[in-house]
Amino acid sequence: MPSADPEATAGPGPEGEPEPQAGAGPAAEPEDDPAAPAPLHVPRTPTGNAEVDAQLDRLADVDHLATDGHVEVYEDVHRGLRDALTALDARPGPPAPPTPYSNSNSNSNRS
């Protein structure tokens, strides 16, 4: 009675090489491809400024891109951070502290 196990019936192929197993398909690619994009896992500490934090979080996008796609993300983040700094300059800040009085004139009036 023939065996139900396909490996038991598969014999060597031509020239003594084993025949490929049924359903094996093409060779699987290795999971550790050094040329594939890999996350850098660089820690990003929140700054407390939502606009800046959103730009820093955008840097994580490069973890999934090939190197030639990094420039676009870096330029976008740089532009966003520059805009956030420019916006800080445009906002009215707290009033300047009062200037101290000059004492040079007060002494000259005394005789």
mmCIF file of the C-alpha atoms, coordinates in Angstrom:
data_MODEL
# 
_entry.id   MODEL 
# 
loop_
_atom_site.group_PDB 
_atom_site.id 
_atom_site.type_symbol 
_atom_site.label_atom_id 
_atom_site.label_alt_id 
_atom_site.label_comp_id 
_atom_site.label_asym_id 
_atom_site.label_entity_id 
_atom_site.label_seq_id 
_atom_site.pdbx_PDB_ins_code 
_atom_site.Cartn_x 
_atom_site.Cartn_y 
_atom_site.Cartn_z 
_atom_site.occupancy 
_atom_site.B_iso_or_equiv 
_atom_site.pdbx_formal_charge 
_atom_site.auth_seq_id 
_atom_site.auth_comp_id 
_atom_site.auth_asym_id 
_atom_site.auth_atom_id 
_atom_site.pdbx_PDB_model_num 
ATOM 1   C CA . MET A 1 1   ? 0.000  0.000   0.000   1.00 0.00 ? 1   MET A CA 1 
ATOM 2   C CA . PRO A 1 2   ? 1.493  3.372   -0.987  1.00 0.00 ? 2   PRO A CA 1 
ATOM 3   C CA . SER A 1 3   ? 2.317  5.821   1.796   1.00 0.00 ? 3   SER A CA 1 
ATOM 4   C CA . ALA A 1 4   ? 0.245  9.024   2.159   1.00 0.00 ? 4   ALA A CA 1 
ATOM 5   C CA . ASP A 1 5   ? 3.373  11.000  3.052   1.00 0.00 ? 5   ASP A CA 1 
ATOM 6   C CA . PRO A 1 6   ? 4.670  12.794  -0.117  1.00 0.00 ? 6   PRO A CA 1 
ATOM 7   C CA . GLU A 1 7   ? 8.198  12.971  1.285   1.00 0.00 ? 7   GLU A CA 1 
ATOM 8   C CA . ALA A 1 8   ? 8.289  9.195   1.668   1.00 0.00 ? 8   ALA A CA 1 
ATOM 9   C CA . THR A 1 9   ? 7.550  8.706   -2.032  1.00 0.00 ? 9   THR A CA 1 
ATOM 10  C CA . ALA A 1 10  ? 9.789  11.499  -3.337  1.00 0.00 ? 10  ALA A CA 1 
ATOM 11  C CA . GLY A 1 11  ? 13.048 10.093  -4.501  1.00 0.00 ? 11  GLY A CA 1 
ATOM 12  C CA . PRO A 1 12  ? 16.138 11.768  -5.765  1.00 0.00 ? 12  PRO A CA 1 
ATOM 13  C CA . GLY A 1 13  ? 15.789 13.721  -8.947  1.00 0.00 ? 13  GLY A CA 1 
ATOM 14  C CA . PRO A 1 14  ? 18.077 13.619  -11.927 1.00 0.00 ? 14  PRO A CA 1 
ATOM 15  C CA . GLU A 1 15  ? 21.764 13.489  -11.118 1.00 0.00 ? 15  GLU A CA 1 
ATOM 16  C CA . GLY A 1 16  ? 21.047 12.495  -7.503  1.00 0.00 ? 16  GLY A CA 1 
ATOM 17  C CA . GLU A 1 17  ? 19.609 15.871  -6.464  1.00 0.00 ? 17  GLU A CA 1 
ATOM 18  C CA . PRO A 1 18  ? 16.515 15.749  -4.257  1.00 0.00 ? 18  PRO A CA 1 
ATOM 19  C CA . GLU A 1 19  ? 13.326 16.798  -5.966  1.00 0.00 ? 19  GLU A CA 1 
ATOM 20  C CA . PRO A 1 20  ? 11.705 19.996  -4.687  1.00 0.00 ? 20  PRO A CA 1 
ATOM 21  C CA . GLN A 1 21  ? 8.881  19.401  -2.262  1.00 0.00 ? 21  GLN A CA 1 
ATOM 22  C CA . ALA A 1 22  ? 5.383  20.044  -3.486  1.00 0.00 ? 22  ALA A CA 1 
ATOM 23  C CA . GLY A 1 23  ? 4.096  23.481  -2.434  1.00 0.00 ? 23  GLY A CA 1 
ATOM 24  C CA . ALA A 1 24  ? 7.546  24.747  -1.503  1.00 0.00 ? 24  ALA A CA 1 
ATOM 25  C CA . GLY A 1 25  ? 7.392  27.472  -4.165  1.00 0.00 ? 25  GLY A CA 1 
ATOM 26  C CA . PRO A 1 26  ? 10.251 29.918  -4.732  1.00 0.00 ? 26  PRO A CA 1 
ATOM 27  C CA . ALA A 1 27  ? 12.824 30.300  -2.022  1.00 0.00 ? 27  ALA A CA 1 
ATOM 28  C CA . ALA A 1 28  ? 11.629 32.633  0.719   1.00 0.00 ? 28  ALA A CA 1 
ATOM 29  C CA . GLU A 1 29  ? 13.559 35.878  1.038   1.00 0.00 ? 29  GLU A CA 1 
ATOM 30  C CA . PRO A 1 30  ? 15.492 36.317  4.254   1.00 0.00 ? 30  PRO A CA 1 
ATOM 31  C CA . GLU A 1 31  ? 13.777 38.492  6.844   1.00 0.00 ? 31  GLU A CA 1 
ATOM 32  C CA . ASP A 1 32  ? 17.025 40.238  7.766   1.00 0.00 ? 32  ASP A CA 1 
ATOM 33  C CA . ASP A 1 33  ? 17.679 42.114  4.525   1.00 0.00 ? 33  ASP A CA 1 
ATOM 34  C CA . PRO A 1 34  ? 20.450 44.638  5.235   1.00 0.00 ? 34  PRO A CA 1 
ATOM 35  C CA . ALA A 1 35  ? 19.307 46.817  2.324   1.00 0.00 ? 35  ALA A CA 1 
ATOM 36  C CA . ALA A 1 36  ? 15.732 47.057  3.626   1.00 0.00 ? 36  ALA A CA 1 
ATOM 37  C CA . PRO A 1 37  ? 14.617 50.128  5.604   1.00 0.00 ? 37  PRO A CA 1 
ATOM 38  C CA . ALA A 1 38  ? 15.030 49.567  9.325   1.00 0.00 ? 38  ALA A CA 1 
ATOM 39  C CA . PRO A 1 39  ? 13.741 51.649  12.239  1.00 0.00 ? 39  PRO A CA 1 
ATOM 40  C CA . LEU A 1 40  ? 16.492 53.501  14.064  1.00 0.00 ? 40  LEU A CA 1 
ATOM 41  C CA . HIS A 1 41  ? 14.508 53.641  17.313  1.00 0.00 ? 41  HIS A CA 1 
ATOM 42  C CA . VAL A 1 42  ? 15.862 57.090  18.147  1.00 0.00 ? 42  VAL A CA 1 
ATOM 43  C CA . PRO A 1 43  ? 14.020 58.312  21.245  1.00 0.00 ? 43  PRO A CA 1 
ATOM 44  C CA . ARG A 1 44  ? 12.079 61.536  20.787  1.00 0.00 ? 44  ARG A CA 1 
ATOM 45  C CA . THR A 1 45  ? 11.303 63.424  23.970  1.00 0.00 ? 45  THR A CA 1 
ATOM 46  C CA . PRO A 1 46  ? 8.117  65.531  23.814  1.00 0.00 ? 46  PRO A CA 1 
ATOM 47  C CA . THR A 1 47  ? 8.830  69.255  23.950  1.00 0.00 ? 47  THR A CA 1 
ATOM 48  C CA . GLY A 1 48  ? 5.416  70.318  25.206  1.00 0.00 ? 48  GLY A CA 1 
ATOM 49  C CA . ASN A 1 49  ? 4.774  72.303  22.018  1.00 0.00 ? 49  ASN A CA 1 
ATOM 50  C CA . ALA A 1 50  ? 2.216  70.362  19.954  1.00 0.00 ? 50  ALA A CA 1 
ATOM 51  C CA . GLU A 1 51  ? 3.394  71.860  16.661  1.00 0.00 ? 51  GLU A CA 1 
ATOM 52  C CA . VAL A 1 52  ? 7.045  70.938  17.274  1.00 0.00 ? 52  VAL A CA 1 
ATOM 53  C CA . ASP A 1 53  ? 6.146  67.497  18.646  1.00 0.00 ? 53  ASP A CA 1 
ATOM 54  C CA . ALA A 1 54  ? 4.124  66.727  15.503  1.00 0.00 ? 54  ALA A CA 1 
ATOM 55  C CA . GLN A 1 55  ? 7.159  67.589  13.361  1.00 0.00 ? 55  GLN A CA 1 
ATOM 56  C CA . LEU A 1 56  ? 9.450  65.407  15.473  1.00 0.00 ? 56  LEU A CA 1 
ATOM 57  C CA . ASP A 1 57  ? 6.967  62.523  15.248  1.00 0.00 ? 57  ASP A CA 1 
ATOM 58  C CA . ARG A 1 58  ? 7.057  62.919  11.460  1.00 0.00 ? 58  ARG A CA 1 
ATOM 59  C CA . LEU A 1 59  ? 10.711 61.866  11.573  1.00 0.00 ? 59  LEU A CA 1 
ATOM 60  C CA . ALA A 1 60  ? 9.520  58.315  12.318  1.00 0.00 ? 60  ALA A CA 1 
ATOM 61  C CA . ASP A 1 61  ? 8.268  58.149  8.722   1.00 0.00 ? 61  ASP A CA 1 
ATOM 62  C CA . VAL A 1 62  ? 11.825 57.637  7.481   1.00 0.00 ? 62  VAL A CA 1 
ATOM 63  C CA . ASP A 1 63  ? 11.974 54.317  9.349   1.00 0.00 ? 63  ASP A CA 1 
ATOM 64  C CA . HIS A 1 64  ? 9.840  52.784  6.598   1.00 0.00 ? 64  HIS A CA 1 
ATOM 65  C CA . LEU A 1 65  ? 11.405 54.492  3.579   1.00 0.00 ? 65  LEU A CA 1 
ATOM 66  C CA . ALA A 1 66  ? 14.430 53.714  1.494   1.00 0.00 ? 66  ALA A CA 1 
ATOM 67  C CA . THR A 1 67  ? 17.293 56.149  1.932   1.00 0.00 ? 67  THR A CA 1 
ATOM 68  C CA . ASP A 1 68  ? 16.383 58.141  -1.183  1.00 0.00 ? 68  ASP A CA 1 
ATOM 69  C CA . GLY A 1 69  ? 13.019 58.985  0.440   1.00 0.00 ? 69  GLY A CA 1 
ATOM 70  C CA . HIS A 1 70  ? 14.587 60.468  3.587   1.00 0.00 ? 70  HIS A CA 1 
ATOM 71  C CA . VAL A 1 71  ? 15.429 63.840  2.036   1.00 0.00 ? 71  VAL A CA 1 
ATOM 72  C CA . GLU A 1 72  ? 11.791 64.702  1.379   1.00 0.00 ? 72  GLU A CA 1 
ATOM 73  C CA . VAL A 1 73  ? 10.811 63.942  4.988   1.00 0.00 ? 73  VAL A CA 1 
ATOM 74  C CA . TYR A 1 74  ? 13.792 65.830  6.438   1.00 0.00 ? 74  TYR A CA 1 
ATOM 75  C CA . GLU A 1 75  ? 13.055 68.880  4.299   1.00 0.00 ? 75  GLU A CA 1 
ATOM 76  C CA . ASP A 1 76  ? 9.380  68.768  5.305   1.00 0.00 ? 76  ASP A CA 1 
ATOM 77  C CA . VAL A 1 77  ? 10.276 68.555  9.011   1.00 0.00 ? 77  VAL A CA 1 
ATOM 78  C CA . HIS A 1 78  ? 12.851 71.335  8.661   1.00 0.00 ? 78  HIS A CA 1 
ATOM 79  C CA . ARG A 1 79  ? 10.271 73.553  6.961   1.00 0.00 ? 79  ARG A CA 1 
ATOM 80  C CA . GLY A 1 80  ? 7.729  72.824  9.712   1.00 0.00 ? 80  GLY A CA 1 
ATOM 81  C CA . LEU A 1 81  ? 10.195 73.569  12.510  1.00 0.00 ? 81  LEU A CA 1 
ATOM 82  C CA . ARG A 1 82  ? 11.305 76.777  10.788  1.00 0.00 ? 82  ARG A CA 1 
ATOM 83  C CA . ASP A 1 83  ? 7.652  77.853  10.464  1.00 0.00 ? 83  ASP A CA 1 
ATOM 84  C CA . ALA A 1 84  ? 7.078  77.106  14.162  1.00 0.00 ? 84  ALA A CA 1 
ATOM 85  C CA . LEU A 1 85  ? 10.069 79.283  15.110  1.00 0.00 ? 85  LEU A CA 1 
ATOM 86  C CA . THR A 1 86  ? 8.925  82.067  12.795  1.00 0.00 ? 86  THR A CA 1 
ATOM 87  C CA . ALA A 1 87  ? 5.488  81.956  14.404  1.00 0.00 ? 87  ALA A CA 1 
ATOM 88  C CA . LEU A 1 88  ? 7.111  82.426  17.825  1.00 0.00 ? 88  LEU A CA 1 
ATOM 89  C CA . ASP A 1 89  ? 8.734  85.643  16.589  1.00 0.00 ? 89  ASP A CA 1 
ATOM 90  C CA . ALA A 1 90  ? 5.398  86.924  15.281  1.00 0.00 ? 90  ALA A CA 1 
ATOM 91  C CA . ARG A 1 91  ? 3.497  86.392  18.522  1.00 0.00 ? 91  ARG A CA 1 
ATOM 92  C CA . PRO A 1 92  ? 3.379  89.280  20.974  1.00 0.00 ? 92  PRO A CA 1 
ATOM 93  C CA . GLY A 1 93  ? 5.519  88.468  23.945  1.00 0.00 ? 93  GLY A CA 1 
ATOM 94  C CA . PRO A 1 94  ? 5.280  89.685  27.520  1.00 0.00 ? 94  PRO A CA 1 
ATOM 95  C CA . PRO A 1 95  ? 5.857  93.412  28.041  1.00 0.00 ? 95  PRO A CA 1 
ATOM 96  C CA . ALA A 1 96  ? 9.465  94.466  28.422  1.00 0.00 ? 96  ALA A CA 1 
ATOM 97  C CA . PRO A 1 97  ? 10.550 95.261  31.983  1.00 0.00 ? 97  PRO A CA 1 
ATOM 98  C CA . PRO A 1 98  ? 10.674 98.962  32.803  1.00 0.00 ? 98  PRO A CA 1 
ATOM 99  C CA . THR A 1 99  ? 14.027 100.645 32.305  1.00 0.00 ? 99  THR A CA 1 
ATOM 100 C CA . PRO A 1 100 ? 15.750 101.887 35.454  1.00 0.00 ? 100 PRO A CA 1 
ATOM 101 C CA . TYR A 1 101 ? 15.781 105.633 36.053  1.00 0.00 ? 101 TYR A CA 1 
ATOM 102 C CA . SER A 1 102 ? 18.946 107.471 35.329  1.00 0.00 ? 102 SER A CA 1 
ATOM 103 C CA . ASN A 1 103 ? 20.433 108.975 38.514  1.00 0.00 ? 103 ASN A CA 1 
ATOM 104 C CA . SER A 1 104 ? 22.946 111.251 36.765  1.00 0.00 ? 104 SER A CA 1 
ATOM 105 C CA . ASN A 1 105 ? 20.567 114.246 36.570  1.00 0.00 ? 105 ASN A CA 1 
ATOM 106 C CA . SER A 1 106 ? 19.208 113.975 40.080  1.00 0.00 ? 106 SER A CA 1 
ATOM 107 C CA . ASN A 1 107 ? 22.612 114.693 41.677  1.00 0.00 ? 107 ASN A CA 1 
ATOM 108 C CA . SER A 1 108 ? 23.362 117.756 39.556  1.00 0.00 ? 108 SER A CA 1 
ATOM 109 C CA . ASN A 1 109 ? 20.335 119.671 40.883  1.00 0.00 ? 109 ASN A CA 1 
ATOM 110 C CA . ARG A 1 110 ? 21.647 119.637 44.439  1.00 0.00 ? 110 ARG A CA 1 
ATOM 111 C CA . SER A 1 111 ? 23.839 122.491 45.550  1.00 0.00 ? 111 SER A CA 1 
# 
